[in-house]
């Protein structure tokens, strides 16, 4: 029987026991995402999709009003993941930041890999990125399940 490395504790915190190598991978991916998130990069478009389709004027207005707040929330979540990367116990707030940041990282990695809306992964020679994408999917599932328990 599989025993999840992420489990709710009786005090409301979460036991978080992933390996040192898995933690290092998360830190590497999150650090890369943090560095890229403030630069123009087409792989980040899925993190900030235009809310009004092709209406450039309305999209620009939305970006002016809410764009910085959305960016700041993502940066804060990434920073919280990086700050708790070595923790064996997380609060619900910290685990939720992990969940959001892992999802964001998967969107970016999926875009780099050419994963389509149906989730089909094309053939790729970039096995490292594909491995990170797949592991983060597994970790995201464990995180969502732990938060739902």
JSON list of C-alpha atoms in Angstrom, two decimals:
[
{"chain": "A", "resi": 1, "resn": "UNK", "atom": "CA", "xyz": [0.00, 0.00, 0.00]},
{"chain": "A", "resi": 2, "resn": "UNK", "atom": "CA", "xyz": [1.28, 3.46, -0.94]},
{"chain": "A", "resi": 3, "resn": "UNK", "atom": "CA", "xyz": [1.74, 5.83, 1.97]},
{"chain": "A", "resi": 4, "resn": "UNK", "atom": "CA", "xyz": [1.77, 9.45, 0.84]},
{"chain": "A", "resi": 5, "resn": "UNK", "atom": "CA", "xyz": [4.73, 11.56, 1.94]},
{"chain": "A", "resi": 6, "resn": "UNK", "atom": "CA", "xyz": [2.27, 14.43, 2.48]},
{"chain": "A", "resi": 7, "resn": "UNK", "atom": "CA", "xyz": [-0.29, 13.87, 5.20]},
{"chain": "A", "resi": 8, "resn": "UNK", "atom": "CA", "xyz": [-2.41, 16.02, 7.48]},
{"chain": "A", "resi": 9, "resn": "UNK", "atom": "CA", "xyz": [-1.41, 15.82, 11.13]},
{"chain": "A", "resi": 10, "resn": "UNK", "atom": "CA", "xyz": [-3.77, 16.00, 14.07]},
{"chain": "A", "resi": 11, "resn": "UNK", "atom": "CA", "xyz": [-2.60, 19.56, 14.84]},
{"chain": "A", "resi": 12, "resn": "UNK", "atom": "CA", "xyz": [-3.69, 20.77, 11.37]},
{"chain": "A", "resi": 13, "resn": "UNK", "atom": "CA", "xyz": [-0.20, 20.97, 9.91]},
{"chain": "A", "resi": 14, "resn": "UNK", "atom": "CA", "xyz": [1.07, 18.64, 7.21]},
{"chain": "A", "resi": 15, "resn": "UNK", "atom": "CA", "xyz": [3.79, 16.03, 7.36]},
{"chain": "A", "resi": 16, "resn": "UNK", "atom": "CA", "xyz": [5.94, 16.72, 4.30]},
{"chain": "A", "resi": 17, "resn": "UNK", "atom": "CA", "xyz": [8.58, 14.10, 3.63]},
{"chain": "A", "resi": 18, "resn": "UNK", "atom": "CA", "xyz": [9.93, 14.13, 0.12]},
{"chain": "A", "resi": 19, "resn": "UNK", "atom": "CA", "xyz": [13.52, 13.16, -0.64]},
{"chain": "A", "resi": 20, "resn": "UNK", "atom": "CA", "xyz": [16.48, 15.51, -0.74]},
{"chain": "A", "resi": 21, "resn": "UNK", "atom": "CA", "xyz": [16.73, 15.04, -4.52]},
{"chain": "A", "resi": 22, "resn": "UNK", "atom": "CA", "xyz": [13.03, 15.85, -4.95]},
{"chain": "A", "resi": 23, "resn": "UNK", "atom": "CA", "xyz": [13.44, 18.98, -2.83]},
{"chain": "A", "resi": 24, "resn": "UNK", "atom": "CA", "xyz": [16.46, 20.01, -4.91]},
{"chain": "A", "resi": 25, "resn": "UNK", "atom": "CA", "xyz": [14.42, 19.59, -8.10]},
{"chain": "A", "resi": 26, "resn": "UNK", "atom": "CA", "xyz": [11.61, 21.75, -6.70]},
{"chain": "A", "resi": 27, "resn": "UNK", "atom": "CA", "xyz": [14.10, 24.45, -5.65]},
{"chain": "A", "resi": 28, "resn": "UNK", "atom": "CA", "xyz": [15.71, 24.40, -9.10]},
{"chain": "A", "resi": 29, "resn": "UNK", "atom": "CA", "xyz": [12.39, 24.65, -10.93]},
{"chain": "A", "resi": 30, "resn": "UNK", "atom": "CA", "xyz": [11.01, 27.35, -8.59]},
{"chain": "A", "resi": 31, "resn": "UNK", "atom": "CA", "xyz": [14.20, 29.41, -8.77]},
{"chain": "A", "resi": 32, "resn": "UNK", "atom": "CA", "xyz": [14.07, 29.25, -12.56]},
{"chain": "A", "resi": 33, "resn": "UNK", "atom": "CA", "xyz": [10.38, 30.20, -12.56]},
{"chain": "A", "resi": 34, "resn": "UNK", "atom": "CA", "xyz": [11.05, 33.10, -10.20]},
{"chain": "A", "resi": 35, "resn": "UNK", "atom": "CA", "xyz": [13.86, 34.40, -12.43]},
{"chain": "A", "resi": 36, "resn": "UNK", "atom": "CA", "xyz": [11.73, 34.15, -15.59]},
{"chain": "A", "resi": 37, "resn": "UNK", "atom": "CA", "xyz": [8.37, 35.34, -14.28]},
{"chain": "A", "resi": 38, "resn": "UNK", "atom": "CA", "xyz": [9.21, 39.04, -14.51]},
{"chain": "A", "resi": 39, "resn": "UNK", "atom": "CA", "xyz": [10.63, 38.85, -18.04]},
{"chain": "A", "resi": 40, "resn": "UNK", "atom": "CA", "xyz": [8.82, 38.65, -21.36]},
{"chain": "A", "resi": 41, "resn": "UNK", "atom": "CA", "xyz": [8.84, 34.93, -22.11]},
{"chain": "A", "resi": 42, "resn": "UNK", "atom": "CA", "xyz": [6.27, 33.18, -24.31]},
{"chain": "A", "resi": 43, "resn": "UNK", "atom": "CA", "xyz": [6.36, 30.09, -22.05]},
{"chain": "A", "resi": 44, "resn": "UNK", "atom": "CA", "xyz": [4.81, 32.23, -19.28]},
{"chain": "A", "resi": 45, "resn": "UNK", "atom": "CA", "xyz": [1.73, 33.24, -21.26]},
{"chain": "A", "resi": 46, "resn": "UNK", "atom": "CA", "xyz": [-0.37, 30.47, -19.70]},
{"chain": "A", "resi": 47, "resn": "UNK", "atom": "CA", "xyz": [0.24, 32.02, -16.27]},
{"chain": "A", "resi": 48, "resn": "UNK", "atom": "CA", "xyz": [-1.27, 35.32, -17.35]},
{"chain": "A", "resi": 49, "resn": "UNK", "atom": "CA", "xyz": [-3.80, 34.58, -20.10]},
{"chain": "A", "resi": 50, "resn": "UNK", "atom": "CA", "xyz": [-5.64, 37.56, -21.57]},
{"chain": "A", "resi": 51, "resn": "UNK", "atom": "CA", "xyz": [-9.05, 37.65, -19.86]},
{"chain": "A", "resi": 52, "resn": "UNK", "atom": "CA", "xyz": [-10.78, 39.32, -22.81]},
{"chain": "A", "resi": 53, "resn": "UNK", "atom": "CA", "xyz": [-9.59, 37.20, -25.72]},
{"chain": "A", "resi": 54, "resn": "UNK", "atom": "CA", "xyz": [-8.44, 39.38, -28.61]},
{"chain": "A", "resi": 55, "resn": "UNK", "atom": "CA", "xyz": [-9.65, 42.68, -27.11]},
{"chain": "A", "resi": 56, "resn": "UNK", "atom": "CA", "xyz": [-6.24, 44.31, -26.65]},
{"chain": "A", "resi": 57, "resn": "UNK", "atom": "CA", "xyz": [-7.65, 47.49, -25.10]},
{"chain": "A", "resi": 58, "resn": "UNK", "atom": "CA", "xyz": [-9.59, 45.67, -22.38]},
{"chain": "A", "resi": 59, "resn": "UNK", "atom": "CA", "xyz": [-6.68, 43.29, -21.78]},
{"chain": "A", "resi": 60, "resn": "UNK", "atom": "CA", "xyz": [-4.30, 46.23, -21.35]},
{"chain": "A", "resi": 61, "resn": "UNK", "atom": "CA", "xyz": [-6.71, 47.82, -18.88]},
{"chain": "A", "resi": 62, "resn": "UNK", "atom": "CA", "xyz": [-6.95, 44.61, -16.90]},
{"chain": "A", "resi": 63, "resn": "UNK", "atom": "CA", "xyz": [-3.15, 44.24, -16.88]},
{"chain": "A", "resi": 64, "resn": "UNK", "atom": "CA", "xyz": [-2.77, 47.83, -15.65]},
{"chain": "A", "resi": 65, "resn": "UNK", "atom": "CA", "xyz": [-5.24, 47.28, -12.81]},
{"chain": "A", "resi": 66, "resn": "UNK", "atom": "CA", "xyz": [-4.60, 43.68, -11.74]},
{"chain": "A", "resi": 67, "resn": "UNK", "atom": "CA", "xyz": [-1.40, 42.57, -13.46]},
{"chain": "A", "resi": 68, "resn": "UNK", "atom": "CA", "xyz": [1.00, 43.60, -10.70]},
{"chain": "A", "resi": 69, "resn": "UNK", "atom": "CA", "xyz": [-1.17, 42.03, -7.99]},
{"chain": "A", "resi": 70, "resn": "UNK", "atom": "CA", "xyz": [-1.31, 38.71, -9.87]},
{"chain": "A", "resi": 71, "resn": "UNK", "atom": "CA", "xyz": [2.46, 38.77, -10.35]},
{"chain": "A", "resi": 72, "resn": "UNK", "atom": "CA", "xyz": [3.07, 39.65, -6.69]},
{"chain": "A", "resi": 73, "resn": "UNK", "atom": "CA", "xyz": [0.85, 36.76, -5.53]},
{"chain": "A", "resi": 74, "resn": "UNK", "atom": "CA", "xyz": [2.77, 34.31, -7.69]},
{"chain": "A", "resi": 75, "resn": "UNK", "atom": "CA", "xyz": [6.12, 35.65, -6.49]},
{"chain": "A", "resi": 76, "resn": "UNK", "atom": "CA", "xyz": [5.01, 35.44, -2.85]},
{"chain": "A", "resi": 77, "resn": "UNK", "atom": "CA", "xyz": [3.92, 31.82, -3.31]},
{"chain": "A", "resi": 78, "resn": "UNK", "atom": "CA", "xyz": [7.21, 30.91, -5.01]},
{"chain": "A", "resi": 79, "resn": "UNK", "atom": "CA", "xyz": [9.16, 32.65, -2.23]},
{"chain": "A", "resi": 80, "resn": "UNK", "atom": "CA", "xyz": [7.21, 30.68, 0.38]},
{"chain": "A", "resi": 81, "resn": "UNK", "atom": "CA", "xyz": [8.02, 27.41, -1.41]},
{"chain": "A", "resi": 82, "resn": "UNK", "atom": "CA", "xyz": [11.71, 28.33, -1.52]},
{"chain": "A", "resi": 83, "resn": "UNK", "atom": "CA", "xyz": [11.66, 29.35, 2.16]},
{"chain": "A", "resi": 84, "resn": "UNK", "atom": "CA", "xyz": [10.05, 26.05, 3.21]},
{"chain": "A", "resi": 85, "resn": "UNK", "atom": "CA", "xyz": [11.90, 23.76, 0.79]},
{"chain": "A", "resi": 86, "resn": "UNK", "atom": "CA", "xyz": [13.70, 21.96, 3.62]},
{"chain": "A", "resi": 87, "resn": "UNK", "atom": "CA", "xyz": [10.72, 21.77, 5.99]},
{"chain": "A", "resi": 88, "resn": "UNK", "atom": "CA", "xyz": [9.34, 18.44, 7.18]},
{"chain": "A", "resi": 89, "resn": "UNK", "atom": "CA", "xyz": [6.14, 20.10, 8.39]},
{"chain": "A", "resi": 90, "resn": "UNK", "atom": "CA", "xyz": [4.05, 22.70, 6.56]},
{"chain": "A", "resi": 91, "resn": "UNK", "atom": "CA", "xyz": [1.05, 24.79, 7.51]},
{"chain": "A", "resi": 92, "resn": "UNK", "atom": "CA", "xyz": [-2.04, 24.73, 5.30]},
{"chain": "A", "resi": 93, "resn": "UNK", "atom": "CA", "xyz": [-1.06, 28.16, 3.93]},
{"chain": "A", "resi": 94, "resn": "UNK", "atom": "CA", "xyz": [2.41, 26.90, 3.05]},
{"chain": "A", "resi": 95, "resn": "UNK", "atom": "CA", "xyz": [1.10, 23.73, 1.42]},
{"chain": "A", "resi": 96, "resn": "UNK", "atom": "CA", "xyz": [-1.40, 25.79, -0.60]},
{"chain": "A", "resi": 97, "resn": "UNK", "atom": "CA", "xyz": [1.50, 27.96, -1.82]},
{"chain": "A", "resi": 98, "resn": "UNK", "atom": "CA", "xyz": [3.29, 24.77, -2.86]},
{"chain": "A", "resi": 99, "resn": "UNK", "atom": "CA", "xyz": [0.18, 23.64, -4.73]},
{"chain": "A", "resi": 100, "resn": "UNK", "atom": "CA", "xyz": [-0.22, 26.93, -6.62]},
{"chain": "A", "resi": 101, "resn": "UNK", "atom": "CA", "xyz": [3.48, 27.21, -7.46]},
{"chain": "A", "resi": 102, "resn": "UNK", "atom": "CA", "xyz": [3.77, 23.59, -8.59]},
{"chain": "A", "resi": 103, "resn": "UNK", "atom": "CA", "xyz": [0.77, 24.13, -10.85]},
{"chain": "A", "resi": 104, "resn": "UNK", "atom": "CA", "xyz": [2.34, 27.29, -12.28]},
{"chain": "A", "resi": 105, "resn": "UNK", "atom": "CA", "xyz": [5.65, 25.50, -12.87]},
{"chain": "A", "resi": 106, "resn": "UNK", "atom": "CA", "xyz": [3.86, 22.65, -14.65]},
{"chain": "A", "resi": 107, "resn": "UNK", "atom": "CA", "xyz": [2.07, 25.12, -16.92]},
{"chain": "A", "resi": 108, "resn": "UNK", "atom": "CA", "xyz": [5.40, 26.67, -17.91]},
{"chain": "A", "resi": 109, "resn": "UNK", "atom": "CA", "xyz": [7.19, 23.33, -18.33]},
{"chain": "A", "resi": 110, "resn": "UNK", "atom": "CA", "xyz": [4.23, 21.97, -20.28]},
{"chain": "A", "resi": 111, "resn": "UNK", "atom": "CA", "xyz": [4.38, 24.94, -22.62]},
{"chain": "A", "resi": 112, "resn": "UNK", "atom": "CA", "xyz": [8.11, 24.38, -23.15]},
{"chain": "A", "resi": 113, "resn": "UNK", "atom": "CA", "xyz": [7.45, 20.72, -23.92]},
{"chain": "A", "resi": 114, "resn": "UNK", "atom": "CA", "xyz": [4.50, 21.45, -26.21]},
{"chain": "A", "resi": 115, "resn": "UNK", "atom": "CA", "xyz": [1.91, 19.71, -24.03]},
{"chain": "A", "resi": 116, "resn": "UNK", "atom": "CA", "xyz": [-1.51, 20.47, -25.49]},
{"chain": "A", "resi": 117, "resn": "UNK", "atom": "CA", "xyz": [-4.85, 21.15, -23.78]},
{"chain": "A", "resi": 118, "resn": "UNK", "atom": "CA", "xyz": [-5.70, 17.44, -23.86]},
{"chain": "A", "resi": 119, "resn": "UNK", "atom": "CA", "xyz": [-2.53, 16.69, -21.90]},
{"chain": "A", "resi": 120, "resn": "UNK", "atom": "CA", "xyz": [-0.77, 14.89, -24.74]},
{"chain": "A", "resi": 121, "resn": "UNK", "atom": "CA", "xyz": [2.99, 15.09, -24.39]},
{"chain": "A", "resi": 122, "resn": "UNK", "atom": "CA", "xyz": [4.85, 15.17, -27.70]},
{"chain": "A", "resi": 123, "resn": "UNK", "atom": "CA", "xyz": [8.02, 13.19, -28.27]},
{"chain": "A", "resi": 124, "resn": "UNK", "atom": "CA", "xyz": [10.93, 15.15, -26.81]},
{"chain": "A", "resi": 125, "resn": "UNK", "atom": "CA", "xyz": [14.64, 14.79, -26.39]},
{"chain": "A", "resi": 126, "resn": "UNK", "atom": "CA", "xyz": [14.46, 17.02, -23.29]},
{"chain": "A", "resi": 127, "resn": "UNK", "atom": "CA", "xyz": [14.10, 14.18, -20.82]},
{"chain": "A", "resi": 128, "resn": "UNK", "atom": "CA", "xyz": [15.13, 16.34, -17.85]},
{"chain": "A", "resi": 129, "resn": "UNK", "atom": "CA", "xyz": [12.29, 18.81, -18.40]},
{"chain": "A", "resi": 130, "resn": "UNK", "atom": "CA", "xyz": [9.85, 15.98, -19.11]},
{"chain": "A", "resi": 131, "resn": "UNK", "atom": "CA", "xyz": [10.93, 14.22, -15.90]},
{"chain": "A", "resi": 132, "resn": "UNK", "atom": "CA", "xyz": [10.46, 17.42, -13.89]},
{"chain": "A", "resi": 133, "resn": "UNK", "atom": "CA", "xyz": [7.04, 17.96, -15.47]},
{"chain": "A", "resi": 134, "resn": "UNK", "atom": "CA", "xyz": [5.93, 14.43, -14.64]},
{"chain": "A", "resi": 135, "resn": "UNK", "atom": "CA", "xyz": [7.30, 14.49, -11.09]},
{"chain": "A", "resi": 136, "resn": "UNK", "atom": "CA", "xyz": [5.63, 17.84, -10.39]},
{"chain": "A", "resi": 137, "resn": "UNK", "atom": "CA", "xyz": [2.35, 16.36, -11.64]},
{"chain": "A", "resi": 138, "resn": "UNK", "atom": "CA", "xyz": [2.72, 13.54, -9.11]},
{"chain": "A", "resi": 139, "resn": "UNK", "atom": "CA", "xyz": [3.63, 15.99, -6.33]},
{"chain": "A", "resi": 140, "resn": "UNK", "atom": "CA", "xyz": [0.69, 18.22, -7.26]},
{"chain": "A", "resi": 141, "resn": "UNK", "atom": "CA", "xyz": [-1.69, 15.27, -7.00]},
{"chain": "A", "resi": 142, "resn": "UNK", "atom": "CA", "xyz": [-0.32, 14.35, -3.56]},
{"chain": "A", "resi": 143, "resn": "UNK", "atom": "CA", "xyz": [-0.64, 17.96, -2.42]},
{"chain": "A", "resi": 144, "resn": "UNK", "atom": "CA", "xyz": [-4.24, 18.30, -3.61]},
{"chain": "A", "resi": 145, "resn": "UNK", "atom": "CA", "xyz": [-5.19, 15.00, -1.95]},
{"chain": "A", "resi": 146, "resn": "UNK", "atom": "CA", "xyz": [-3.58, 16.02, 1.34]},
{"chain": "A", "resi": 147, "resn": "UNK", "atom": "CA", "xyz": [-5.38, 19.36, 1.35]},
{"chain": "A", "resi": 148, "resn": "UNK", "atom": "CA", "xyz": [-8.69, 17.65, 0.54]},
{"chain": "A", "resi": 149, "resn": "UNK", "atom": "CA", "xyz": [-8.40, 15.16, 3.43]}
]
